[in-house]
Amino acid sequence: MARRSPRATGAPAPEVIRVENVSKRFIVRKDNSLKERLVTLGRSGRRYREDFWALRNVSFTLQAGTTVGLIGHNGSGKSTLLKVIGGILDPSSGSVARRGRLAALLELGAGFHPDLTGRENVYLNASILGLSDRETESKFREILDFSGIGDFIDTQVKFYSSGMYVRLAFAVAVHTDPDVLLVDEVLAVGDEAFQRKCLDKIRDFQQEGRTIIIVSHSLGQIVELCDRAILLNHGEIVFDGSPREAVADLRGILEHRRQSDLTAAEVSAEARVRSARAYADGKAPGALVSAGDDLVIDIEVSSETPLEGWICAIQIDGALGQVVYGTTTLRVGAQPTELVGTRTVRYVLRDTRFGPGRYFVNISVMDHAQRHVADAPQITWFDVEDYEVAVGVVSARPEFEELSE
Amino acid sequence: MTAPLDAGAVRAARFAELAITPMEVVSSASRPFWDGLKSVREVFSRRELLSLLIRRDLKARYKDSALGFVWSLIKPLTQLAIYYVVVGHFLGAAKGIPDFAVYVFCGLTIYSLFSETLSGATSSIVTNAGLIKKIALPREVFPLASIGAGGFNFLVQLAILFIAALFLGGFQLGWSLLYAVPAVVLILIYTTALGLFLSAINVYLRDIQYLIEVGLMVLLWGSPTVYSWTQARSVLGNGLLLELYTDNPITLAVLAFQKAFWVGHMTGVAYPGLLIERIGIAAVVGIGLIFVAQRVFSRLEGNFAQEL
């Protein structure tokens, strides 16, 4: 991937954001009215407060021109961190220093007033984001063109469709000429064509040396857009580096959480996928899988009550969550005998050609009517060895030649 | 679409400019005490936004109502009618006060400047929660914008008062009209101080906006709007109570406003002495309060986003 490194221009990129030991504590109060507050005043009031650390000792610096992804599960503190950087929340301790003009796209159209027309809202919103009236006037044409709103610009925005609303808001935000842009989950708006337009704009921004911080649950987007990713877990930085590795780590965390949720929940299904492992035929489990290897998946299933005509399904997901491969005993044409007690079954996938990276295996047991009886998402995984000449989920040997007339 | 042809040059220029820009610490709570001036500068630099917000408030308020701005006049005019008939004639307050209608409207106009701006400012932070939670701005602009919008309504009422005074009260243009200026300035000072303070507190304790309604009611009757200062004096006596009553900034502003627009003050109605001096002192105290309120505001604003 030909990504512009910040050092490509020769001159060292200046630092734009310095986050030092930032912690943020939220105090959750349970007494909210004056009366309750007075009643619980003083020492006993402590019982009505709960501390929650959204961020703990977070430090990093950011060079101009980099695009950074903040990732983590829900509640890991990434949006809080973004708000602290944006100056919307004050940190409980530590400091954030920054320079240059900042625009925060935390919510598109936050400043829109439904009763005002599109035009009035453009001026208001641009002013909120720091543009003077004259600057807005000179950019108004561009904003209007980008949004594609057309004649509706003089209609009250409460009559807009949600897509139009968001398009106009995005158009205003990207025309404020920011040095630093904070983006929170807003790239997933509008129709596909508009999304592409947004991503193109982000790429223009990268070319122009603007610094971008993105919070997103779309891990694919993070890997695609960012030069660097910071993984947060319970308010702490657990990884800071290449987006690809950060995303793989996050999946590990998510998986861990899911499994602890699972053991906590009561397992009432009569059938169960007890364990599974995936490895290349002839190699030790855990060894890297190479293109052309046969992949073996051993699955241990059990059922308390006899299960007639059952189906065993497997699905392989890439590190970004996309489905790479899937099959069932139904498709294969196998008819496993009645399942009762514990049994081990095996899939062998011949001559696999997965692209480099980590893959997760999901296994399901279904009854004869294809109702899911037991699911084991991401029960095991395997790693495929690096292939430096290509990326993606498929491995193929590339050749290139020029055809003359 | 509008990407410059040479992105590399743009990039280099941006880096060069960034390199000479000093790093700034973002948080507001860590600012030293004397740095209140910085907030003033910030607000001043966003004055275009302030005027847009005022216009937004005004435009949005009566949007889609047939009478629109007329509504902002109907309320005070109704109030005037009630006080004129009920208090003035049923209860007989009008007997000692010539031109009672103009008298009451004087008081109501300046009082409603205070009540509208203060209640607007108090709830301003909560009303603009959507913006405050998502965008970094000097938050002082929100209470200030509500004060601005309230000020506009005041101007409309003032125009009516002026016309009424000319045609009903036999009012003549004169130097006494200048009494209106310190009255308005005094009200604006106090509404700014209290507005900043209460809007910040209201984020943490929503009871404030209801408390304000009660407080404003007390202040309406606690200032000589529908009765005369002399009537209050005859009850309170000439001691400390009267001084307290008189030096309430609302009372001072109401009295000064009556001097400006009501001809009755020339017909030998008693007024507290040293009115202008009293206003001057109240104004100085008020300015001090603005500084205190601003400090409190910037202490509290850091947590607005999480409390809203």
XYZ file of C-alpha atoms in Angstrom:
713
model
C 0.000 0.000 0.000
C 1.482 3.276 -1.073
C 0.774 5.311 1.993
C 2.343 8.684 2.448
C 4.536 8.572 5.446
C 4.666 11.880 7.321
C 8.345 12.088 6.644
C 7.947 11.927 2.890
C 8.408 15.676 2.415
C 11.870 15.772 3.894
C 11.323 18.389 6.594
C 10.429 16.761 9.911
C 6.740 17.043 10.696
C 6.000 19.280 13.677
C 4.206 17.908 16.682
C 0.553 18.958 16.759
C -0.891 17.169 19.742
C 0.769 16.214 22.989
C -1.279 14.200 25.458
C 0.461 13.782 28.805
C -0.743 11.445 31.519
C -4.352 12.246 30.889
C -6.838 10.631 33.234
C -10.538 11.256 33.274
C -12.768 10.278 36.126
C -16.500 10.391 35.885
C -18.477 10.675 39.058
C -21.811 9.014 38.692
C -24.240 10.564 41.119
C -27.438 8.971 42.168
C -28.846 12.018 43.936
C -29.873 14.604 41.446
C -32.228 17.102 42.991
C -31.447 19.814 45.476
C -33.407 18.017 48.164
C -31.585 14.722 47.701
C -28.274 16.514 47.499
C -28.916 18.303 50.789
C -30.073 15.143 52.480
C -26.953 13.294 51.405
C -24.628 16.221 52.022
C -21.299 15.502 53.638
C -19.826 12.195 54.495
C -22.807 9.974 53.886
C -23.029 11.510 50.412
C -20.102 9.352 49.353
C -22.344 6.380 49.155
C -24.350 8.081 46.471
C -21.341 8.581 44.261
C -19.592 6.138 42.072
C -16.254 6.718 40.472
C -15.562 5.529 37.013
C -12.242 5.985 35.268
C -12.857 6.555 31.595
C -9.176 7.253 30.916
C -6.107 6.345 32.914
C -2.655 7.807 32.317
C -2.962 8.138 28.600
C 0.070 9.679 26.909
C 1.048 10.040 23.304
C 2.220 12.631 20.834
C 1.072 13.151 17.332
C 3.050 14.472 14.376
C 1.379 16.682 11.800
C 0.069 14.847 8.777
C -0.590 11.523 10.440
C -3.918 9.784 10.485
C -4.563 7.961 13.707
C -7.325 5.526 14.499
C -8.600 5.156 18.035
C -10.110 1.745 18.528
C -11.462 -0.260 21.403
C -14.663 -1.918 22.481
C -17.699 0.053 23.618
C -16.864 2.015 26.731
C -13.108 1.720 26.340
C -12.727 5.494 26.511
C -12.005 6.337 22.899
C -14.779 8.895 22.507
C -13.836 10.419 25.858
C -10.248 10.737 24.689
C -11.426 12.429 21.519
C -13.496 14.886 23.546
C -10.580 15.643 25.840
C -8.370 16.351 22.824
C -11.127 18.487 21.351
C -11.382 20.541 24.531
C -14.981 19.525 25.126
C -14.164 17.695 28.339
C -11.470 18.720 30.778
C -9.191 15.913 31.948
C -9.246 15.131 35.678
C -5.464 15.137 35.646
C -2.758 15.463 33.043
C -2.771 17.867 30.153
C -3.421 18.115 26.475
C -1.506 20.630 24.402
C -2.111 21.237 20.749
C -1.711 23.771 18.010
C -3.382 24.739 14.810
C -7.021 24.992 13.901
C -9.146 22.113 15.063
C -12.474 20.879 13.765
C -14.380 18.180 15.568
C -16.867 16.045 13.695
C -18.257 14.391 16.763
C -21.760 14.569 15.554
C -22.780 15.867 12.184
C -25.203 18.725 12.338
C -24.875 19.192 16.087
C -25.320 22.901 15.588
C -28.217 22.712 13.177
C -31.441 24.301 14.216
C -34.451 22.591 12.646
C -36.397 25.808 12.173
C -33.712 27.607 10.229
C -33.141 27.155 6.505
C -30.195 25.241 5.131
C -28.477 28.484 4.206
C -28.888 29.996 7.659
C -27.650 26.798 9.212
C -24.564 26.749 7.012
C -23.581 30.197 8.255
C -24.359 29.329 11.856
C -22.598 25.993 11.797
C -19.557 27.368 9.996
C -19.349 30.102 12.574
C -19.582 27.557 15.370
C -16.678 25.720 13.762
C -14.688 28.932 13.678
C -15.196 30.467 10.258
C -15.882 34.170 9.870
C -18.921 35.305 7.906
C -16.754 36.452 5.053
C -14.932 33.134 4.825
C -18.230 31.267 4.817
C -19.525 33.497 2.088
C -16.532 32.797 -0.120
C -16.873 29.063 0.431
C -20.639 28.883 0.267
C -20.717 27.794 -3.367
C -18.264 24.981 -2.699
C -20.174 23.819 0.346
C -23.412 23.781 -1.583
C -21.869 21.870 -4.478
C -20.273 19.334 -2.197
C -23.469 18.693 -0.296
C -25.547 18.265 -3.445
C -28.505 19.860 -1.694
C -29.319 22.179 -4.589
C -32.474 24.252 -4.347
C -33.429 22.839 -0.981
C -30.827 25.121 0.582
C -33.529 27.695 1.332
C -35.876 25.183 2.950
C -36.015 24.705 6.708
C -33.796 21.790 7.614
C -36.548 20.036 9.527
C -37.991 19.099 6.135
C -34.714 17.528 5.001
C -34.266 13.799 4.743
C -31.696 12.476 7.179
C -29.279 11.976 4.300
C -29.553 15.579 3.148
C -29.087 16.797 6.694
C -25.922 14.842 7.175
C -24.551 15.729 3.748
C -24.945 19.417 4.404
C -23.367 19.108 7.839
C -20.403 17.159 6.495
C -19.960 19.659 3.684
C -19.744 22.522 6.160
C -17.346 20.691 8.433
C -14.833 19.754 5.752
C -14.732 23.266 4.361
C -13.509 24.860 7.568
C -9.846 24.280 6.651
C -8.798 22.498 9.850
C -5.225 21.513 10.687
C -6.532 18.800 12.966
C -9.734 16.941 12.279
C -11.426 14.772 14.891
C -13.871 12.275 13.475
C -16.187 10.123 15.566
C -18.096 7.435 13.728
C -19.433 9.919 11.255
C -17.990 8.406 8.119
C -20.686 5.753 8.122
C -23.428 8.097 7.004
C -25.276 8.794 3.800
C -25.567 6.541 0.805
C -22.644 4.703 -0.663
C -21.838 7.392 -3.181
C -21.670 10.037 -0.495
C -19.586 7.818 1.748
C -17.087 7.465 -1.051
C -17.072 11.241 -1.441
C -16.345 11.600 2.271
C -13.505 9.111 2.117
C -12.073 10.887 -0.919
C -12.192 14.121 1.028
C -10.382 12.476 3.917
C -7.696 11.319 1.502
C -7.361 14.843 0.119
C -6.928 15.998 3.687
C -4.173 13.459 4.204
C -2.401 14.660 1.069
C -2.603 18.223 2.304
C -0.844 17.277 5.515
C -3.801 17.637 7.840
C -3.809 15.548 10.969
C -6.805 13.288 11.420
C -7.943 11.320 14.447
C -10.652 8.793 13.717
C -12.775 6.839 16.160
C -14.492 3.994 14.415
C -15.896 0.564 14.943
C -15.369 -0.133 11.288
C -12.007 -1.839 11.594
C -11.688 -2.110 7.849
C -11.843 1.652 7.592
C -9.175 2.047 10.261
C -6.773 -0.272 8.469
C -7.488 1.411 5.168
C -7.148 5.035 6.248
C -4.781 5.195 9.183
C -0.980 5.252 9.453
C -1.188 4.459 13.131
C -3.729 3.046 15.525
C -4.110 3.339 19.268
C -5.958 0.545 21.000
C -7.693 1.441 24.246
C -8.964 -1.033 26.786
C -10.691 0.189 29.950
C -9.240 3.627 29.494
C -5.643 2.560 29.034
C -3.513 2.394 25.926
C -2.730 -1.255 25.344
C -1.277 -0.927 21.880
C 0.072 1.928 19.796
C 1.436 1.176 16.373
C 0.469 -0.373 13.086
C -3.279 -0.413 12.478
C -3.170 -4.021 11.292
C -1.717 -5.294 14.549
C -3.975 -3.064 16.630
C -7.030 -4.453 14.900
C -5.879 -8.027 15.449
C -5.307 -7.255 19.153
C -8.729 -5.689 19.453
C -10.319 -8.799 18.057
C -8.513 -10.757 20.730
C -9.941 -8.485 23.427
C -13.424 -8.672 21.987
C -13.186 -12.439 21.834
C -12.021 -12.618 25.418
C -14.942 -10.474 26.537
C -17.387 -12.533 24.573
C -16.163 -15.748 26.089
C -16.321 -14.421 29.626
C -19.860 -13.264 28.870
C -20.617 -16.706 27.581
C -19.432 -18.610 30.616
C -21.414 -16.248 32.774
C -24.565 -16.925 30.811
C -26.368 -20.151 31.500
C -25.696 -22.716 28.840
C -29.053 -24.303 28.257
C -28.520 -25.728 24.814
C -28.604 -29.471 24.782
C -25.854 -29.660 22.182
C -22.462 -28.022 22.588
C -19.334 -27.366 20.587
C -16.802 -28.332 23.228
C -13.573 -27.397 21.489
C -11.964 -27.036 18.102
C -8.547 -26.518 16.617
C -7.365 -25.595 13.173
C -3.908 -26.416 11.786
C -2.108 -27.230 8.597
C -1.989 -30.921 7.801
C 1.427 -32.248 8.706
C 2.381 -29.226 10.855
C 2.075 -28.701 14.574
C -1.052 -26.858 15.786
C -0.174 -23.164 16.073
C 2.411 -23.269 13.273
C 2.002 -20.830 10.408
C -0.176 -22.050 7.579
C 1.278 -21.601 4.088
C -0.484 -21.273 0.773
C -1.192 -24.710 -0.647
C -1.431 -26.423 2.767
C -4.389 -28.625 3.626
C -6.193 -27.101 6.567
C -7.489 -29.505 9.204
C -10.248 -28.462 11.587
C -10.942 -30.897 14.425
C -14.188 -30.255 16.257
C -15.390 -31.842 19.453
C -19.178 -31.734 19.770
C -21.509 -33.214 22.333
C -25.214 -33.579 22.919
C -27.148 -34.712 25.973
C -30.199 -35.779 24.034
C -29.887 -37.705 20.773
C -29.723 -35.358 17.780
C -30.913 -36.942 14.561
C -29.904 -35.571 11.141
C -27.662 -32.857 12.571
C -25.571 -30.496 10.517
C -22.092 -29.200 11.311
C -21.265 -25.806 9.775
C -17.937 -23.982 9.712
C -17.164 -20.420 8.762
C -13.787 -18.717 8.528
C -13.558 -14.947 9.137
C -10.668 -12.653 8.293
C -9.095 -10.371 10.882
C -11.452 -7.564 9.902
C -14.525 -9.706 10.399
C -15.326 -10.393 6.770
C -16.478 -13.866 5.833
C -13.758 -15.632 3.885
C -15.015 -19.169 3.682
C -17.937 -21.251 4.845
C -19.444 -24.683 4.334
C -21.789 -27.198 6.005
C -22.117 -30.937 6.047
C -25.298 -30.400 4.038
C -23.335 -28.769 1.217
C -20.599 -31.349 1.429
C -23.219 -34.086 1.210
C -22.144 -35.795 4.419
C -24.782 -37.262 6.736
C -23.324 -37.652 10.196
C -24.915 -40.322 12.336
C -27.098 -39.509 15.323
C -25.197 -37.372 17.822
C -25.362 -38.475 21.412
C -22.567 -38.048 23.956
C -19.266 -36.574 22.857
C -17.772 -37.022 19.430
C -14.939 -35.528 17.395
C -15.451 -34.686 13.734
C -12.972 -33.363 11.208
C -13.097 -31.037 8.246
C -10.155 -31.011 5.852
C -9.934 -28.081 3.446
C -7.682 -29.094 0.580
C -5.108 -26.826 -1.021
C -6.047 -23.628 0.826
C -4.766 -20.304 -0.388
C -5.491 -17.791 2.341
C -3.823 -14.392 2.276
C -1.492 -13.459 5.143
C -2.928 -12.646 8.570
C -5.053 -14.179 11.278
C -8.264 -16.077 10.598
C -10.979 -17.032 13.047
C -13.076 -20.175 12.853
C -16.768 -20.208 13.774
C -18.609 -23.479 14.242
C -22.329 -24.145 14.452
C -24.379 -27.244 15.104
C -27.844 -27.220 13.538
C -30.711 -29.659 13.674
C -32.325 -31.244 10.608
C -34.480 -28.129 10.039
C -31.312 -25.969 10.056
C -32.169 -24.348 13.381
C -29.039 -23.408 15.268
C -28.628 -25.644 18.297
C -25.149 -24.568 19.334
C -22.902 -21.762 18.102
C -19.232 -21.310 18.822
C -18.122 -18.068 17.186
C -14.359 -17.646 16.886
C -13.704 -20.776 18.853
C -10.234 -21.089 17.359
C -7.952 -19.360 14.926
C -4.928 -19.893 12.751
C -2.264 -17.626 11.283
C -1.175 -17.609 7.686
C 2.425 -16.739 6.927
C 3.316 -13.369 5.503
C 3.423 -12.975 1.769
C 5.267 -9.789 1.009
C 4.230 -9.345 -2.613
C 0.484 -9.093 -2.016
C -2.181 -8.294 0.555
C -5.751 -9.510 0.969
C -7.522 -12.666 1.991
C -6.583 -14.665 -1.090
C -3.092 -15.786 -1.845
C -2.077 -15.886 -5.476
C 1.321 -15.482 -7.077
C 1.363 -12.203 -8.993
C 3.165 -11.682 -12.291
C 3.332 -8.525 -14.302
C 4.257 -7.885 -17.888
C 3.783 -5.179 -20.440
C 1.997 -6.148 -23.584
C 3.302 -4.334 -26.679
C 1.140 -3.773 -29.723
C -12.772 18.135 -6.093
C -10.944 21.209 -4.920
C -7.702 19.531 -4.001
C -4.883 21.890 -4.870
C -2.706 20.751 -7.728
C 0.366 20.541 -5.595
C -0.690 18.912 -2.354
C 2.941 18.579 -1.356
C 3.454 22.345 -1.319
C 0.260 22.855 0.676
C 1.489 20.262 3.083
C 4.902 21.833 3.480
C 3.360 25.267 3.995
C 0.997 23.879 6.609
C 3.842 22.167 8.446
C 5.954 25.306 8.371
C 3.120 27.335 9.822
C 2.350 24.770 12.478
C 5.989 24.600 13.485
C 5.992 28.257 14.505
C 2.584 28.181 16.217
C 3.006 27.762 19.961
C 1.484 24.723 21.640
C -1.528 25.611 23.725
C -2.874 23.727 26.689
C -6.480 22.889 26.038
C -8.177 22.628 29.394
C -9.914 25.637 30.879
C -9.783 24.709 34.554
C -6.021 24.901 34.702
C -5.982 28.558 33.784
C -4.640 30.867 36.440
C -6.955 33.263 38.211
C -6.014 36.370 36.265
C -6.628 34.674 32.976
C -10.300 35.599 32.946
C -9.288 38.206 30.408
C -8.468 35.415 28.020
C -12.066 34.247 28.069
C -13.188 37.781 27.373
C -10.850 37.885 24.402
C -12.112 34.520 23.202
C -15.716 35.597 23.403
C -14.869 38.827 21.663
C -13.143 36.966 18.852
C -16.312 34.938 18.374
C -18.648 37.933 18.244
C -19.866 36.982 14.789
C -20.999 33.690 16.224
C -22.650 35.558 19.058
C -24.682 37.654 16.667
C -25.635 34.575 14.647
C -26.779 32.816 17.802
C -28.868 35.825 18.820
C -30.462 35.865 15.394
C -31.063 32.136 15.621
C -32.819 32.522 18.957
C -34.987 35.318 17.628
C -35.816 33.618 14.361
C -36.560 30.293 15.933
C -38.666 31.657 18.749
C -41.748 32.646 16.808
C -41.171 30.604 13.677
C -44.375 29.192 12.234
C -46.632 31.300 14.448
C -48.973 33.601 12.580
C -48.438 36.637 14.775
C -44.729 36.139 15.259
C -43.080 38.986 17.094
C -46.386 40.488 18.099
C -46.477 37.832 20.778
C -43.516 39.353 22.526
C -45.641 42.478 22.935
C -48.889 40.843 23.911
C -47.555 39.526 27.192
C -46.307 42.833 28.620
C -49.361 44.688 27.303
C -51.663 42.210 29.022
C -49.646 42.537 32.191
C -49.951 46.285 31.886
C -53.730 46.047 31.482
C -54.069 43.796 34.527
C -51.914 45.929 36.790
C -53.544 49.101 35.547
C -57.057 47.857 36.239
C -56.575 45.601 39.228
C -53.764 47.197 41.184
C -54.287 50.732 39.996
C -58.036 51.065 40.263
C -59.446 48.148 42.246
C -56.749 48.417 44.895
C -56.396 52.139 44.512
C -52.668 52.383 43.938
C -53.269 54.788 41.074
C -54.618 57.509 43.368
C -51.270 58.810 44.461
C -49.599 58.291 41.096
C -50.383 60.462 38.106
C -50.237 58.819 34.660
C -50.428 55.403 36.234
C -50.392 53.466 32.933
C -47.112 54.955 31.798
C -45.733 54.555 35.302
C -46.468 50.834 35.367
C -45.230 50.286 31.842
C -41.933 51.999 32.709
C -41.356 49.570 35.523
C -42.520 46.543 33.564
C -40.310 47.328 30.586
C -37.094 47.522 32.544
C -38.123 44.664 34.796
C -38.914 42.371 31.873
C -35.509 43.153 30.397
C -34.098 41.658 33.567
C -36.486 38.726 33.872
C -36.319 37.667 30.226
C -32.572 37.872 29.897
C -31.967 36.173 33.213
C -34.316 33.253 32.709
C -33.077 32.840 29.130
C -29.455 32.916 30.206
C -29.998 30.510 33.084
C -31.365 27.763 30.892
C -29.091 28.582 27.927
C -26.407 26.004 28.659
C -28.932 23.233 29.149
C -30.882 24.212 26.034
C -27.734 24.165 23.943
C -26.600 20.827 25.356
C -26.347 19.343 21.868
C -23.735 21.875 20.860
C -21.833 21.923 24.107
C -21.423 18.180 24.189
C -20.067 18.015 20.673
C -18.173 21.173 19.855
C -15.532 23.127 21.711
C -16.547 26.747 21.978
C -16.159 29.474 24.558
C -19.333 28.477 26.387
C -19.899 31.991 27.648
C -21.441 32.794 24.274
C -24.633 30.916 25.110
C -25.764 32.937 28.134
C -24.574 36.076 26.373
C -26.586 35.207 23.269
C -29.761 34.771 25.335
C -29.120 38.131 26.918
C -28.769 39.598 23.448
C -32.025 38.043 22.290
C -33.791 39.325 25.418
C -32.303 42.739 24.724
C -33.934 42.802 21.319
C -37.381 42.258 22.818
C -36.629 45.027 25.233
C -35.951 47.431 22.371
C -39.363 46.683 20.883
C -41.054 47.333 24.225
C -39.009 50.438 24.712
C -40.264 51.819 21.422
C -43.850 51.263 22.550
C -43.159 52.840 25.914
C -41.684 55.816 24.159
C -44.706 56.270 21.930
C -47.122 55.747 24.822
C -45.250 58.261 26.945
C -45.360 60.825 24.144
C -49.064 60.523 23.450
C -50.553 59.560 26.797
C -48.265 61.007 29.378
C -47.588 64.410 27.900
C -43.955 63.485 28.021
C -41.403 65.942 26.720
C -37.953 65.262 25.430
C -35.404 66.432 27.925
C -32.213 65.638 29.716
C -34.020 63.427 32.190
C -34.324 60.886 29.376
C -30.661 60.112 29.972
C -31.628 58.349 33.211
C -32.596 55.400 31.017
C -28.962 54.752 30.113
C -27.611 53.916 33.589
C -30.779 51.918 34.272
C -30.248 49.678 31.258
C -26.509 49.376 31.859
C -27.114 48.389 35.470
C -29.620 45.694 34.495
C -27.272 44.325 31.836
C -24.402 44.139 34.306
C -26.433 42.176 36.833
C -28.059 39.934 34.299
C -24.630 39.078 32.881
C -23.194 38.279 36.292
C -26.178 36.279 37.481
C -26.755 34.707 34.071
C -23.199 33.368 33.839
C -23.276 32.100 37.391
C -26.716 30.520 37.319
C -26.402 28.982 33.865
C -23.351 27.078 35.082
C -24.998 26.012 38.342
C -28.138 24.995 36.493
C -26.185 22.310 34.657
C -25.539 20.566 37.948
C -28.786 21.399 39.689
C -31.736 21.803 37.388
C -33.734 23.192 40.292
C -32.144 26.546 39.574
C -34.325 27.351 36.599
C -37.447 26.905 38.747
C -35.906 28.779 41.610
C -35.303 31.647 39.202
C -38.984 31.900 38.378
C -39.793 32.297 42.041
C -36.995 34.770 42.591
C -38.104 36.873 39.637
C -41.630 37.031 40.987
C -40.330 38.295 44.313
C -38.223 40.898 42.535
C -41.190 42.149 40.509
C -43.115 42.933 43.646
C -39.986 43.891 45.512
C -39.397 46.892 43.281
C -41.699 49.882 42.806
C -43.214 48.868 39.479
C -46.920 48.877 40.316
C -46.819 51.000 43.474
C -44.702 53.985 44.351
C -41.510 54.202 46.289
C -43.234 56.564 48.719
C -45.821 53.913 49.486
C -43.033 51.451 50.284
C -41.345 54.069 52.453
C -44.448 54.674 54.485
C -44.460 51.008 55.439
C -40.742 50.328 55.770
C -39.907 53.527 57.597
C -36.701 55.464 57.059
C -34.284 52.916 58.436
C -32.110 50.136 57.142
C -35.001 48.253 55.599
C -35.733 51.105 53.239
C -32.063 51.347 52.309
C -31.981 47.652 51.523
C -35.144 47.942 49.511
C -33.888 50.932 47.576
C -30.413 49.659 46.854
C -31.657 46.512 45.234
C -30.393 47.016 41.660
C -33.829 46.298 40.197
C -35.392 49.034 42.316
C -32.656 51.447 41.306
C -33.116 50.663 37.630
C -36.898 50.950 37.867
C -36.663 54.290 39.614
C -34.203 55.633 37.084
C -36.360 54.424 34.239
C -39.378 56.149 35.683
C -37.382 59.332 35.925
C -36.585 59.024 32.267
C -40.026 58.295 30.815
C -42.630 59.278 33.365
C -43.589 62.921 33.772
C -45.026 62.286 37.227
C -41.588 62.560 38.814
C -41.667 66.303 38.196
C -44.907 66.718 40.119
C -43.277 66.489 43.467
C -43.176 62.730 43.996
C -40.457 61.833 46.462
C -37.408 59.918 45.274
C -34.503 58.523 47.222
C -31.602 60.896 47.259
C -28.371 60.311 45.387
C -30.001 58.022 42.836
C -27.186 58.264 40.315
C -24.552 57.689 42.986
C -26.389 54.638 44.228
C -26.565 53.282 40.681
C -22.861 53.937 40.263
C -21.991 51.944 43.364
C -24.346 49.116 42.396
C -22.725 49.013 38.955
C -19.222 48.753 40.432
C -20.367 45.927 42.702
C -22.039 44.287 39.707
C -18.847 44.409 37.643
C -17.043 42.727 40.511
C -19.739 40.069 40.480
C -19.211 39.519 36.761
C -15.588 38.636 37.432
C -16.533 36.256 40.203
C -19.264 34.694 38.056
C -16.865 34.294 35.163
C -14.400 32.474 37.415
C -17.104 30.158 38.674
C -18.288 29.600 35.139
C -14.871 28.633 33.815
C -14.311 26.389 36.839
C -17.495 24.518 36.097
C -17.521 24.531 32.306
C -14.918 21.797 32.039
C -17.478 19.269 33.173
C -20.483 20.604 31.298
C -20.188 18.010 28.569
C -20.374 15.098 30.958
C -23.103 16.525 33.173
C -25.518 17.448 30.415
